[in-house]
mmCIF file of C-alpha atoms in Angstrom:
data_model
loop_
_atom_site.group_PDB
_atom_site.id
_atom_site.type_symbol
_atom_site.label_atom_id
_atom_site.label_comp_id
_atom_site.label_asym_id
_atom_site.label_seq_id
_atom_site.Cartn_x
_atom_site.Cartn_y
_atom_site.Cartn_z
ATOM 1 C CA UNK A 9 0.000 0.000 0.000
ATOM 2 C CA UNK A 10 1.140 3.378 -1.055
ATOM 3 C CA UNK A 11 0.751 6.091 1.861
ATOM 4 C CA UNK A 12 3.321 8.644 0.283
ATOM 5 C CA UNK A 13 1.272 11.528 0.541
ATOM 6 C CA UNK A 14 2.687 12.884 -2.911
ATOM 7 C CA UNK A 15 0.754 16.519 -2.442
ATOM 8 C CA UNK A 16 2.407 16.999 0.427
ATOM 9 C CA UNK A 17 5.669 16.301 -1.073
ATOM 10 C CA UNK A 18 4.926 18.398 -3.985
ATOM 11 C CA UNK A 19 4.449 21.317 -1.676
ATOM 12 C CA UNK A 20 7.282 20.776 0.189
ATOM 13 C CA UNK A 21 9.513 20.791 -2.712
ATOM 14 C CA UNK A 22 7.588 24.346 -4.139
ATOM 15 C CA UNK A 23 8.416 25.655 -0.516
ATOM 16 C CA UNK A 24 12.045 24.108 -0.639
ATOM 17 C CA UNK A 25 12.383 26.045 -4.677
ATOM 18 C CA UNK A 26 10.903 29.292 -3.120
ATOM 19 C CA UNK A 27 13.409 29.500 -0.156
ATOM 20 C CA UNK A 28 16.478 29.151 -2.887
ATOM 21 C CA UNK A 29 14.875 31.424 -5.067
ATOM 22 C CA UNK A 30 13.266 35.088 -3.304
ATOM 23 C CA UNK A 31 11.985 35.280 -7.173
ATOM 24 C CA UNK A 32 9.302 32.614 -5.909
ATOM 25 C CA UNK A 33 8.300 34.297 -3.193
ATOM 26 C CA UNK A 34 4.938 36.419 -3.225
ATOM 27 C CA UNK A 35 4.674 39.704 -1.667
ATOM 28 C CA UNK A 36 2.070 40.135 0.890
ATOM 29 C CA UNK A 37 -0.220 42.080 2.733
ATOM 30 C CA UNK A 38 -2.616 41.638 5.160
ATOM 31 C CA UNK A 39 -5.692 43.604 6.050
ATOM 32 C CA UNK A 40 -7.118 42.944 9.810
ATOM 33 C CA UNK A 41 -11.254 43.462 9.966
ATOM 34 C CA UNK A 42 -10.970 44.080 13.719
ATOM 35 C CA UNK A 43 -14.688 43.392 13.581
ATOM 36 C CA UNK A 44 -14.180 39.656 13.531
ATOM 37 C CA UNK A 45 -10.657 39.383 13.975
ATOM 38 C CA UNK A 46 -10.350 37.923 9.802
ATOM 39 C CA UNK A 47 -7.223 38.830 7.868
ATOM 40 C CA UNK A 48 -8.108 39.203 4.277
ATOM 41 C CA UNK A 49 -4.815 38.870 2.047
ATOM 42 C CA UNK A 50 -3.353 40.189 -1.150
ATOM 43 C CA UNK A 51 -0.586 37.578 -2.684
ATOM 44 C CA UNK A 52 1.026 39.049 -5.636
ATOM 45 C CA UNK A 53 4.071 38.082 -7.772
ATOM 46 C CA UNK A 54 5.999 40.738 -7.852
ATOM 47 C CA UNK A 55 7.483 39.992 -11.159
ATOM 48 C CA UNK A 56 3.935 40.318 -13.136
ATOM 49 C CA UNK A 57 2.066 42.191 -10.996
ATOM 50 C CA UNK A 58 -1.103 39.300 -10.816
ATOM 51 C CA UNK A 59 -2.682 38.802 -7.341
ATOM 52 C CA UNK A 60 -4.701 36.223 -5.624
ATOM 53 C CA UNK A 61 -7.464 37.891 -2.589
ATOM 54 C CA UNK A 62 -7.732 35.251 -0.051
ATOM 55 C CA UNK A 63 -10.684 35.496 2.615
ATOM 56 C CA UNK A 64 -12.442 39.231 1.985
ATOM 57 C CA UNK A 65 -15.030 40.615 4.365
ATOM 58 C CA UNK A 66 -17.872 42.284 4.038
ATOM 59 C CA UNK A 67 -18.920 44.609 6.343
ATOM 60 C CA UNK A 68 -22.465 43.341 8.293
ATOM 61 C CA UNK A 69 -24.264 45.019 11.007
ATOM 62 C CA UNK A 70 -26.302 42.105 12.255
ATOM 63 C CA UNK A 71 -28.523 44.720 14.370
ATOM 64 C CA UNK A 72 -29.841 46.410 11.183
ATOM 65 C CA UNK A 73 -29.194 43.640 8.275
ATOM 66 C CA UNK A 74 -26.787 46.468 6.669
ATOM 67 C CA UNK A 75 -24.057 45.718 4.291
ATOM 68 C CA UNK A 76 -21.412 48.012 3.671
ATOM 69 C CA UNK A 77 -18.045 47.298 2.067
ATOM 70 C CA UNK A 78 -15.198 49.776 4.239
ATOM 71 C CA UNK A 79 -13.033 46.414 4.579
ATOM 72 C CA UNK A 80 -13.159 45.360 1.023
ATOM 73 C CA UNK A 81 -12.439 48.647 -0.194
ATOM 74 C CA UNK A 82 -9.475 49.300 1.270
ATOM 75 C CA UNK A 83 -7.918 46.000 -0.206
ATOM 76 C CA UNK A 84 -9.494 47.652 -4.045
ATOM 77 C CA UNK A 85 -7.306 50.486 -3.037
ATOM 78 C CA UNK A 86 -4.102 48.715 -2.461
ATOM 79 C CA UNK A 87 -4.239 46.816 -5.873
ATOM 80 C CA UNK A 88 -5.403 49.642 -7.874
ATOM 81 C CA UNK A 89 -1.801 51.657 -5.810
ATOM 82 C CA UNK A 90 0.092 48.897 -6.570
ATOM 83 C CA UNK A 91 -1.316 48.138 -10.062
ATOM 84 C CA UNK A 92 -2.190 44.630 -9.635
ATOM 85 C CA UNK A 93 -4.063 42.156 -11.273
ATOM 86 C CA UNK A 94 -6.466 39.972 -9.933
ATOM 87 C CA UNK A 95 -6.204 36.516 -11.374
ATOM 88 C CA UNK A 96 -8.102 34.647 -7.844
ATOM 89 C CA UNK A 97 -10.458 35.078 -5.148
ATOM 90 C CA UNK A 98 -9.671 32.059 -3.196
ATOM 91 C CA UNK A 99 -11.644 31.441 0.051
ATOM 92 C CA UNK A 100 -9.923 28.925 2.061
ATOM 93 C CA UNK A 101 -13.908 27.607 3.550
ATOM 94 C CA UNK A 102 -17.862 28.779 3.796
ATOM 95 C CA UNK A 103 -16.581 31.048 6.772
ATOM 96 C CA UNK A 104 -19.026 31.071 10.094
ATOM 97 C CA UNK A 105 -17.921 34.083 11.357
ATOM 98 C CA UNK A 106 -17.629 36.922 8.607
ATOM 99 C CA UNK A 107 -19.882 37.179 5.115
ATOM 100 C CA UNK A 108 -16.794 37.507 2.031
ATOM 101 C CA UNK A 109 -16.508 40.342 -0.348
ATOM 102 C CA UNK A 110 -15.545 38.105 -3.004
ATOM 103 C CA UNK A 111 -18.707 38.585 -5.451
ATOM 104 C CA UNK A 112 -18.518 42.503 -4.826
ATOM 105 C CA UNK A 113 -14.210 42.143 -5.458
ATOM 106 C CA UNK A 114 -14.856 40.016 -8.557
ATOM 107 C CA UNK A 115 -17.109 43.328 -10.046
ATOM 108 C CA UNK A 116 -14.493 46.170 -9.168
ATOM 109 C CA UNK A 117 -11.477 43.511 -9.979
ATOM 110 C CA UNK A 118 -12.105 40.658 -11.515
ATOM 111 C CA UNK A 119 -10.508 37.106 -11.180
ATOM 112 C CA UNK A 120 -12.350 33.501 -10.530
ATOM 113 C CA UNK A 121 -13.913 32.876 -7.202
ATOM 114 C CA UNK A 122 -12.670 29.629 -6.087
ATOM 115 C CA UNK A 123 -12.911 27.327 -2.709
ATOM 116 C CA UNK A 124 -12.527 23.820 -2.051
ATOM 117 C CA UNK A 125 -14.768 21.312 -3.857
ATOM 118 C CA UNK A 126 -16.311 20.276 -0.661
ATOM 119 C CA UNK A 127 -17.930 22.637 -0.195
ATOM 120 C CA UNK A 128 -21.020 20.698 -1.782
ATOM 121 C CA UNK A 129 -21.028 18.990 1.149
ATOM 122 C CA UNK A 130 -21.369 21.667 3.216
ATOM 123 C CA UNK A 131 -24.039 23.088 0.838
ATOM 124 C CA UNK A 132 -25.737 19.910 1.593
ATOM 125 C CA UNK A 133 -25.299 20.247 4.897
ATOM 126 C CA UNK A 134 -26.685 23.885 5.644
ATOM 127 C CA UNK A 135 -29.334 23.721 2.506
ATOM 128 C CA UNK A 136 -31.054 21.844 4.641
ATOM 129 C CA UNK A 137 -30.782 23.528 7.778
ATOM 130 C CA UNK A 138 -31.771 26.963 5.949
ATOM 131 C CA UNK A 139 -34.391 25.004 4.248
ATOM 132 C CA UNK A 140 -33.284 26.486 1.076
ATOM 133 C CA UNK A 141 -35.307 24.755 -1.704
ATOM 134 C CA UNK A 142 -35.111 22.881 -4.605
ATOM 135 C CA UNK A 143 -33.574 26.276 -6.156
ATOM 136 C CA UNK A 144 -30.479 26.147 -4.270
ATOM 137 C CA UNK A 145 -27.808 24.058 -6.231
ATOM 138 C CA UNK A 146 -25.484 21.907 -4.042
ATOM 139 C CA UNK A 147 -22.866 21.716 -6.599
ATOM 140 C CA UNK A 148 -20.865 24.691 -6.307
ATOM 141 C CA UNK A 149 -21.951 25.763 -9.467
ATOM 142 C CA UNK A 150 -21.944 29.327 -6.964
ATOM 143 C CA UNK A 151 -18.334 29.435 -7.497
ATOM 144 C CA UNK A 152 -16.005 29.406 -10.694
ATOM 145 C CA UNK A 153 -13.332 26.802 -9.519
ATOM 146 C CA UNK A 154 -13.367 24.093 -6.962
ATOM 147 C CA UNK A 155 -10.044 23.578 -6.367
ATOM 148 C CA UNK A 156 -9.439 19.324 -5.214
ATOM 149 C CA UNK A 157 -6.225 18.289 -3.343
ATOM 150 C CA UNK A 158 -2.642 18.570 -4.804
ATOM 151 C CA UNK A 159 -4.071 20.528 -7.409
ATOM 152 C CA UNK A 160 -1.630 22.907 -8.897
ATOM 153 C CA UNK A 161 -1.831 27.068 -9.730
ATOM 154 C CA UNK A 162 -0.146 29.902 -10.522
ATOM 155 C CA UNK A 163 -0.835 33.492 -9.525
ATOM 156 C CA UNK A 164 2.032 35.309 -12.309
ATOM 157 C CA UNK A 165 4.768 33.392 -12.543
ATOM 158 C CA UNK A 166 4.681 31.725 -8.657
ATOM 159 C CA UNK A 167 4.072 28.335 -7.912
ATOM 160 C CA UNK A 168 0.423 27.490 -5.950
ATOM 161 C CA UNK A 169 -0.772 24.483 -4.641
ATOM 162 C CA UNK A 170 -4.230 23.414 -2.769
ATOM 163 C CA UNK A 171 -4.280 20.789 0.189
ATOM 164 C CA UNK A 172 -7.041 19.682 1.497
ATOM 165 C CA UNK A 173 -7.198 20.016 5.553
ATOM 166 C CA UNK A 174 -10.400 19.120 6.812
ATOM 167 C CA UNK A 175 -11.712 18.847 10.548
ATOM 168 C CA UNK A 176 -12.797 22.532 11.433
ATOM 169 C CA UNK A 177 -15.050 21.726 8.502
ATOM 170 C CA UNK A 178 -15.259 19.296 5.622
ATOM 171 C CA UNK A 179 -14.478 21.609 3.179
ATOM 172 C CA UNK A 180 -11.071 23.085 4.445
ATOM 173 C CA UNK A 181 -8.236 23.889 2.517
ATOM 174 C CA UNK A 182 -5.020 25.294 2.676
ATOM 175 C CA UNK A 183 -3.358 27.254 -0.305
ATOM 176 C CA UNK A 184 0.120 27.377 -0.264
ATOM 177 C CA UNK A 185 2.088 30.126 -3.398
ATOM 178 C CA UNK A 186 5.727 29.942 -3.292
ATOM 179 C CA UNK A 187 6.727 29.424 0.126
ATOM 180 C CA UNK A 188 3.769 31.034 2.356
ATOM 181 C CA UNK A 189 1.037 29.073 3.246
ATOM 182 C CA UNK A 190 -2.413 30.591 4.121
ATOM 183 C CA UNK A 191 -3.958 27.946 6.431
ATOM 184 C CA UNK A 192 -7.473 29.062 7.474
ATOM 185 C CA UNK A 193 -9.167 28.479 10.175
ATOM 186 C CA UNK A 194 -6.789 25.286 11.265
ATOM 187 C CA UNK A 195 -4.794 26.547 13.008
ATOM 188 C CA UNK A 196 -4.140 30.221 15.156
ATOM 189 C CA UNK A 197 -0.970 31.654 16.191
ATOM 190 C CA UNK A 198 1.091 29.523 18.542
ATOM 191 C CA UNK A 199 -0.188 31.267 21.760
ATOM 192 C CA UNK A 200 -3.686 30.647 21.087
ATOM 193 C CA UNK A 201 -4.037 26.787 19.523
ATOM 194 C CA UNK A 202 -6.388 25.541 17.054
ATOM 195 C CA UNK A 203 -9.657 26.093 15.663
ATOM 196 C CA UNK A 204 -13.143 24.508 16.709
ATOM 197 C CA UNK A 205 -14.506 21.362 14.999
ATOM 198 C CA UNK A 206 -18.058 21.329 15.983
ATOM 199 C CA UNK A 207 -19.694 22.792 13.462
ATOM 200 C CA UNK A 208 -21.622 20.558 11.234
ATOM 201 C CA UNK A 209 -19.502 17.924 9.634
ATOM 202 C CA UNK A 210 -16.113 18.843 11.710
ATOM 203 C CA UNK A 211 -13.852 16.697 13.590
ATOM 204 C CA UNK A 212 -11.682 17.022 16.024
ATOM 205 C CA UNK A 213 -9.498 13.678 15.023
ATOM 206 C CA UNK A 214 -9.438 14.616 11.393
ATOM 207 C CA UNK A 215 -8.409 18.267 12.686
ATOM 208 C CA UNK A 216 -5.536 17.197 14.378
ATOM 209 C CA UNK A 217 -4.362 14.739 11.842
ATOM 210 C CA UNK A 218 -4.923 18.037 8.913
ATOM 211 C CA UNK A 219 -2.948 20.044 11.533
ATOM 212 C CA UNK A 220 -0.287 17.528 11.381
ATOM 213 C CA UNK A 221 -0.293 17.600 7.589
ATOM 214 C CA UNK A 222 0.478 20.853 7.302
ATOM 215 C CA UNK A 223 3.200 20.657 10.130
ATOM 216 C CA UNK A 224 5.325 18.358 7.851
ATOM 217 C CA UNK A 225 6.026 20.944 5.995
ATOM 218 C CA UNK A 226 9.650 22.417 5.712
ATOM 219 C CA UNK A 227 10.407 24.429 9.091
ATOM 220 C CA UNK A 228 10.481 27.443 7.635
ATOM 221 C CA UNK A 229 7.805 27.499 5.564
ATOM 222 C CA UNK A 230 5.727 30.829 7.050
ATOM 223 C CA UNK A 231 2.071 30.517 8.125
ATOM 224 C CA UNK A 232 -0.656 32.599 7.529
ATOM 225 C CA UNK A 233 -3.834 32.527 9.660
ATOM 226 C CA UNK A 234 -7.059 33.852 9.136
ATOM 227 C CA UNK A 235 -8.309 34.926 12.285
ATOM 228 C CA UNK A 236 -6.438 36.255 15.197
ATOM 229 C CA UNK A 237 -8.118 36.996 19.011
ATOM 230 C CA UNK A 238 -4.891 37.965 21.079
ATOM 231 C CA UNK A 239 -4.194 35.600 23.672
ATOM 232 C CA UNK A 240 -4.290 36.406 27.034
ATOM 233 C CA UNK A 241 -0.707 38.442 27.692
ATOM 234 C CA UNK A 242 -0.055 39.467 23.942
ATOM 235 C CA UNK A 243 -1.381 43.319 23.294
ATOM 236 C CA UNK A 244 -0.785 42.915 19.536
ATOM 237 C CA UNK A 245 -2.888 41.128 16.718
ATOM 238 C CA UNK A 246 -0.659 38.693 14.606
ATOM 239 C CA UNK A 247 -1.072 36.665 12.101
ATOM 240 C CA UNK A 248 2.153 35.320 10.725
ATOM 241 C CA UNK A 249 4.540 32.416 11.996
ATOM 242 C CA UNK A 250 6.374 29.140 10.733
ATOM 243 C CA UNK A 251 5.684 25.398 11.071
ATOM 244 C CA UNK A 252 8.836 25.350 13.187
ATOM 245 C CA UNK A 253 7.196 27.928 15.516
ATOM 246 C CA UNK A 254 4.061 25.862 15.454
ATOM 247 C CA UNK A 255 5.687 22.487 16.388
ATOM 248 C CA UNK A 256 7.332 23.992 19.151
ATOM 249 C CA UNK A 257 5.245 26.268 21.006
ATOM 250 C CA UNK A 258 1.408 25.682 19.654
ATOM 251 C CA UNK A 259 -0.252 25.651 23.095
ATOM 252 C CA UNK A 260 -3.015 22.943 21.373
ATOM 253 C CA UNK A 261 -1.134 21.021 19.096
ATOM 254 C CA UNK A 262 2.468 21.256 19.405
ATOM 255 C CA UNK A 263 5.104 17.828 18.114
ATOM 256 C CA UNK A 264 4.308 16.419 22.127
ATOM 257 C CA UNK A 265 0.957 16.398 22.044
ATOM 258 C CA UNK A 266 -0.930 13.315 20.830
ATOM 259 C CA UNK A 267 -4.204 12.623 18.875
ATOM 260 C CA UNK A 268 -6.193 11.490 22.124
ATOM 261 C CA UNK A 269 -4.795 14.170 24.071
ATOM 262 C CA UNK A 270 -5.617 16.482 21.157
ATOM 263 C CA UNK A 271 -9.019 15.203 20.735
ATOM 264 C CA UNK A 272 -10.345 14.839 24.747
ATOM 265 C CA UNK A 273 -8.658 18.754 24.624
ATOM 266 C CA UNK A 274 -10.930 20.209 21.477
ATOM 267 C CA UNK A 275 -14.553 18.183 22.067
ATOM 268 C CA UNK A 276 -14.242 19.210 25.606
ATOM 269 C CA UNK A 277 -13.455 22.841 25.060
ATOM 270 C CA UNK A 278 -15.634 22.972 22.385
ATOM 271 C CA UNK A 279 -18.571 22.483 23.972
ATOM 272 C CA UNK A 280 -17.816 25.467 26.380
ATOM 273 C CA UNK A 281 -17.835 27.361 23.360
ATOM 274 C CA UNK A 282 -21.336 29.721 22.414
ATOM 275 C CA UNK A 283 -21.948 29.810 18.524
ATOM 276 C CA UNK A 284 -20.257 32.588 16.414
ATOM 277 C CA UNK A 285 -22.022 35.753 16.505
ATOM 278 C CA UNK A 286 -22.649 35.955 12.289
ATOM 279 C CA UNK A 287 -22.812 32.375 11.927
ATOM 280 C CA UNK A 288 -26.038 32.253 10.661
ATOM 281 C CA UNK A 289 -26.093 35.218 7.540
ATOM 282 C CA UNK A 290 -22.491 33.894 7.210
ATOM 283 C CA UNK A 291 -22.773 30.302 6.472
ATOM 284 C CA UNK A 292 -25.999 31.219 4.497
ATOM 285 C CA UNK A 293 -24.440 33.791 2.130
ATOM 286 C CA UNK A 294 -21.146 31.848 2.026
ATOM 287 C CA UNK A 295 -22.402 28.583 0.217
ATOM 288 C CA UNK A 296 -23.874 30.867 -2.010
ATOM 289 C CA UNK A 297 -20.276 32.171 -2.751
ATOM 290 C CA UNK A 298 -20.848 35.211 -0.886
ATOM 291 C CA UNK A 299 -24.062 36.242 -2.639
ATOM 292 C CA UNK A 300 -26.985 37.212 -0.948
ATOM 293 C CA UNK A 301 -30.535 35.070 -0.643
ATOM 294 C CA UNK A 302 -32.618 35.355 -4.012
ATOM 295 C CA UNK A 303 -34.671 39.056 -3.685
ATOM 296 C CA UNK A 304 -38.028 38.103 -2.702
ATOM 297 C CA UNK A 305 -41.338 39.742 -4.444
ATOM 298 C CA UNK A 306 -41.278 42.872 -2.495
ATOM 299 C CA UNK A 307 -37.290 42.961 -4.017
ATOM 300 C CA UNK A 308 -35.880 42.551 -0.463
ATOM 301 C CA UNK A 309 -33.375 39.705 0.172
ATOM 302 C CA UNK A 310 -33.675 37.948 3.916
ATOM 303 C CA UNK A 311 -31.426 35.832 5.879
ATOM 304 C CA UNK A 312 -33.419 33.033 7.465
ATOM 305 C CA UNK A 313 -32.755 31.708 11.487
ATOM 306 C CA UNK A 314 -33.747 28.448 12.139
ATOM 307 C CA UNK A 315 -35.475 28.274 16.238
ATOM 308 C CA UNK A 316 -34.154 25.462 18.122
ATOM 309 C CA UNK A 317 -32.624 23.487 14.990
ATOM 310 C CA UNK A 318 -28.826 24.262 15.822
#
C-alpha cells in the first residue's frame, strides 16, 4: 500500500524552490477586519504584478441587516496603488464568522472565485438547515473553480498548490504560493491553539491529523492565519509564523501532544464554546459564494434563522 502523501511532497519541494529562489516568493499584505478578527490577504508576484485575494469581508451590522463594504475597499485600493491584477479570489472555507466580499471584489477587480470542492457537502449540509429549496444548487456551481487536493496554480509566474485540511469543517483547505502558506481556520498563532470542529460535519481527530499535515512541511515554511483573538498576555494582533514555531510552542497542538490528548482537549473545550455571533447570515451567504438570498417579491433579500434546529 502506497501512503506517500505525494501533495504533500509536492508542496514541500515548491516551498524548498521558493526558499532558494526570493523570485518565488509572493509579496504580501494583510488587512485585519478588527470586527471579527479575519485577515483578508493580497498575494502578488511581484514579477507580473497578478494577485490572488484570499478570505475578503464584508462589512455586516447584524442589528440592522446592513451591508457596507469599508473592509473590502481598502484591499481595491491597495491593488489599484500597486497596479495589480487579480487573477483569484480564493476562500480557504464557507466562513461562520464573517460574510466575504468576493462577489462585490470580482465586479471592481475581476478574477475567478474559487474554494474547495467540498464545499457541496457543506451546501448539503446547511441547505437543509436553511431550508433552502429545490432552487439552491449543491454543486458549487456558486463558485467558478473548486479547487481538489494537490491541485496545482499559478498566480504570475509563482508556484500554488491546494491541500485539502479538513476537521474545522469538511471543506477546508489550505493554499500554499511559493513558500507562504495561508492555512485558514486550522490553526491560530502559537499562543492561542487551534480552531473549533463542531460545526456541522467537523472533527476534532481529522483536525488534528490536517494540523499535522500541514506541520510536515519544511520548518520554515511561514504561516498565515485567518483569524487572530490575542491571547491572554499578547497586546498585539498577529497573524504570521512558521511550522517550526508551530511544532514547538502551539499551546493545542504542538510535536508532544498526541491525537487522544488532542481530541479529549478540542470536544471538551468545544462544547464550552457559544456559537459565532454571524454564523447564521455567514454560512448562508457563504455557500452561495458570498451572494446574498434570491430578492423576494417585495425585491428585499432575507437571511433566514432556524429556532431550536442548531
Amino acid at each position: 500500500m502506497n501512503d506517500i502523501d505525494e501533495a504533500l511532497t509536492r508542496a514541500s519541494a515548491q516551498i524548498a524552490r521558493a526558499r532558494a529562489d526570493e523570485t518565488r516568493r509572493p509579496t504580501i499584505a494583510g488587512f485585519f477586519d478588527e470586527a471579527t478578527h479575519t485577515i483578508t490577504y493580497v498575494v502578488s508576484d511581484p514579477a507580473t504584478k497578478e494577485a490572488a485575494i484570499i478570505d475578503s469581508v464584508l462589512d455586516y451590522a447584524p442589528n440592522s441587516g446592513r451591508t457596507s463594504h469599508g473592509s473590502a475597499d481598502l484591499v481595491i485600493e491597495y491593488v489599484e496603488a500597486n497596479d495589480l491584477a487579480v487573477t483569484w479570489l480564493i476562500e480557504t472555507h464557507a466562513h461562520a464568522d464573517h460574510i466575504s466580499a468576493a462577489p462585490y471584489l470580482q465586479e471592481k477587480l475581476g478574477g475567478k472565485l474559487a474554494i474547495g470542492k467540498d464545499i457541496v457537502r457543506v451546501q448539503d449540509v446547511f441547505g437543509k438547515l436553511f431550508n433552502a429549496g429545490t432552487e439552491f444548487e449543491r454543486d458549487g456551481s456558486q463558485f467558478d473553480h473548486l479547487f481538489t487536493d494537490g491541485e496545482t496554480f499559478a498566480v504570475g509566474e509563482l508556484e500554488g498548490i491546494a491541500l485539502h485540511v479538513p476537521g474545522h469543517t469538511p471543506a477546508d483547505m489550505a493554499f500554499i504560493i511559493g513558500d507562504a502558506a495561508f492555512v485558514g481556520d486550522t490553526i491560530f498563532m502559537p499562543d492561542f491553539g487551534t480552531a473549533r470542529a463542531d460545526f456541522p460535519g467537523g472533527d476534532a481527530r481529522q483536525l488534528y491529523r490536517s494540523i499535522r499535515r500541514l506541520l510536515s512541511l519544511p520548518a520554515d515554511t511561514r504561516l498565515f492565519m485567518c483569524h487572530d483573538y490575542k491571547a491572554p498576555g499578547r497586546d498585539e494582533y498577529a497573524w504570521e509564523t512558521t511550522v517550526r514555531q508551530q511544532r514547538e510552542e502551539n499551546v493545542h497542538v504542538k510535536d508532544s501532544v498526541s491525537e487522544d490528548d488532542f481530541v479529549k482537549m478540542r470536544t471538551g473545550r468545544d462544547r464550552t464554546l457559544d456559537m459565532p455571533q454571524l454564523i447564521m447570515p455567514s454560512v448562508q451567504v457563504n455557500i452561495r459564494g458570498g451572494r446574498l438570498p434570491e430578492p423576494e417579491d417585495n425585491g428585499v433579500s432575507y437571511i433566514k434563522i432556524p429556532v431550536n434546529a442548531v
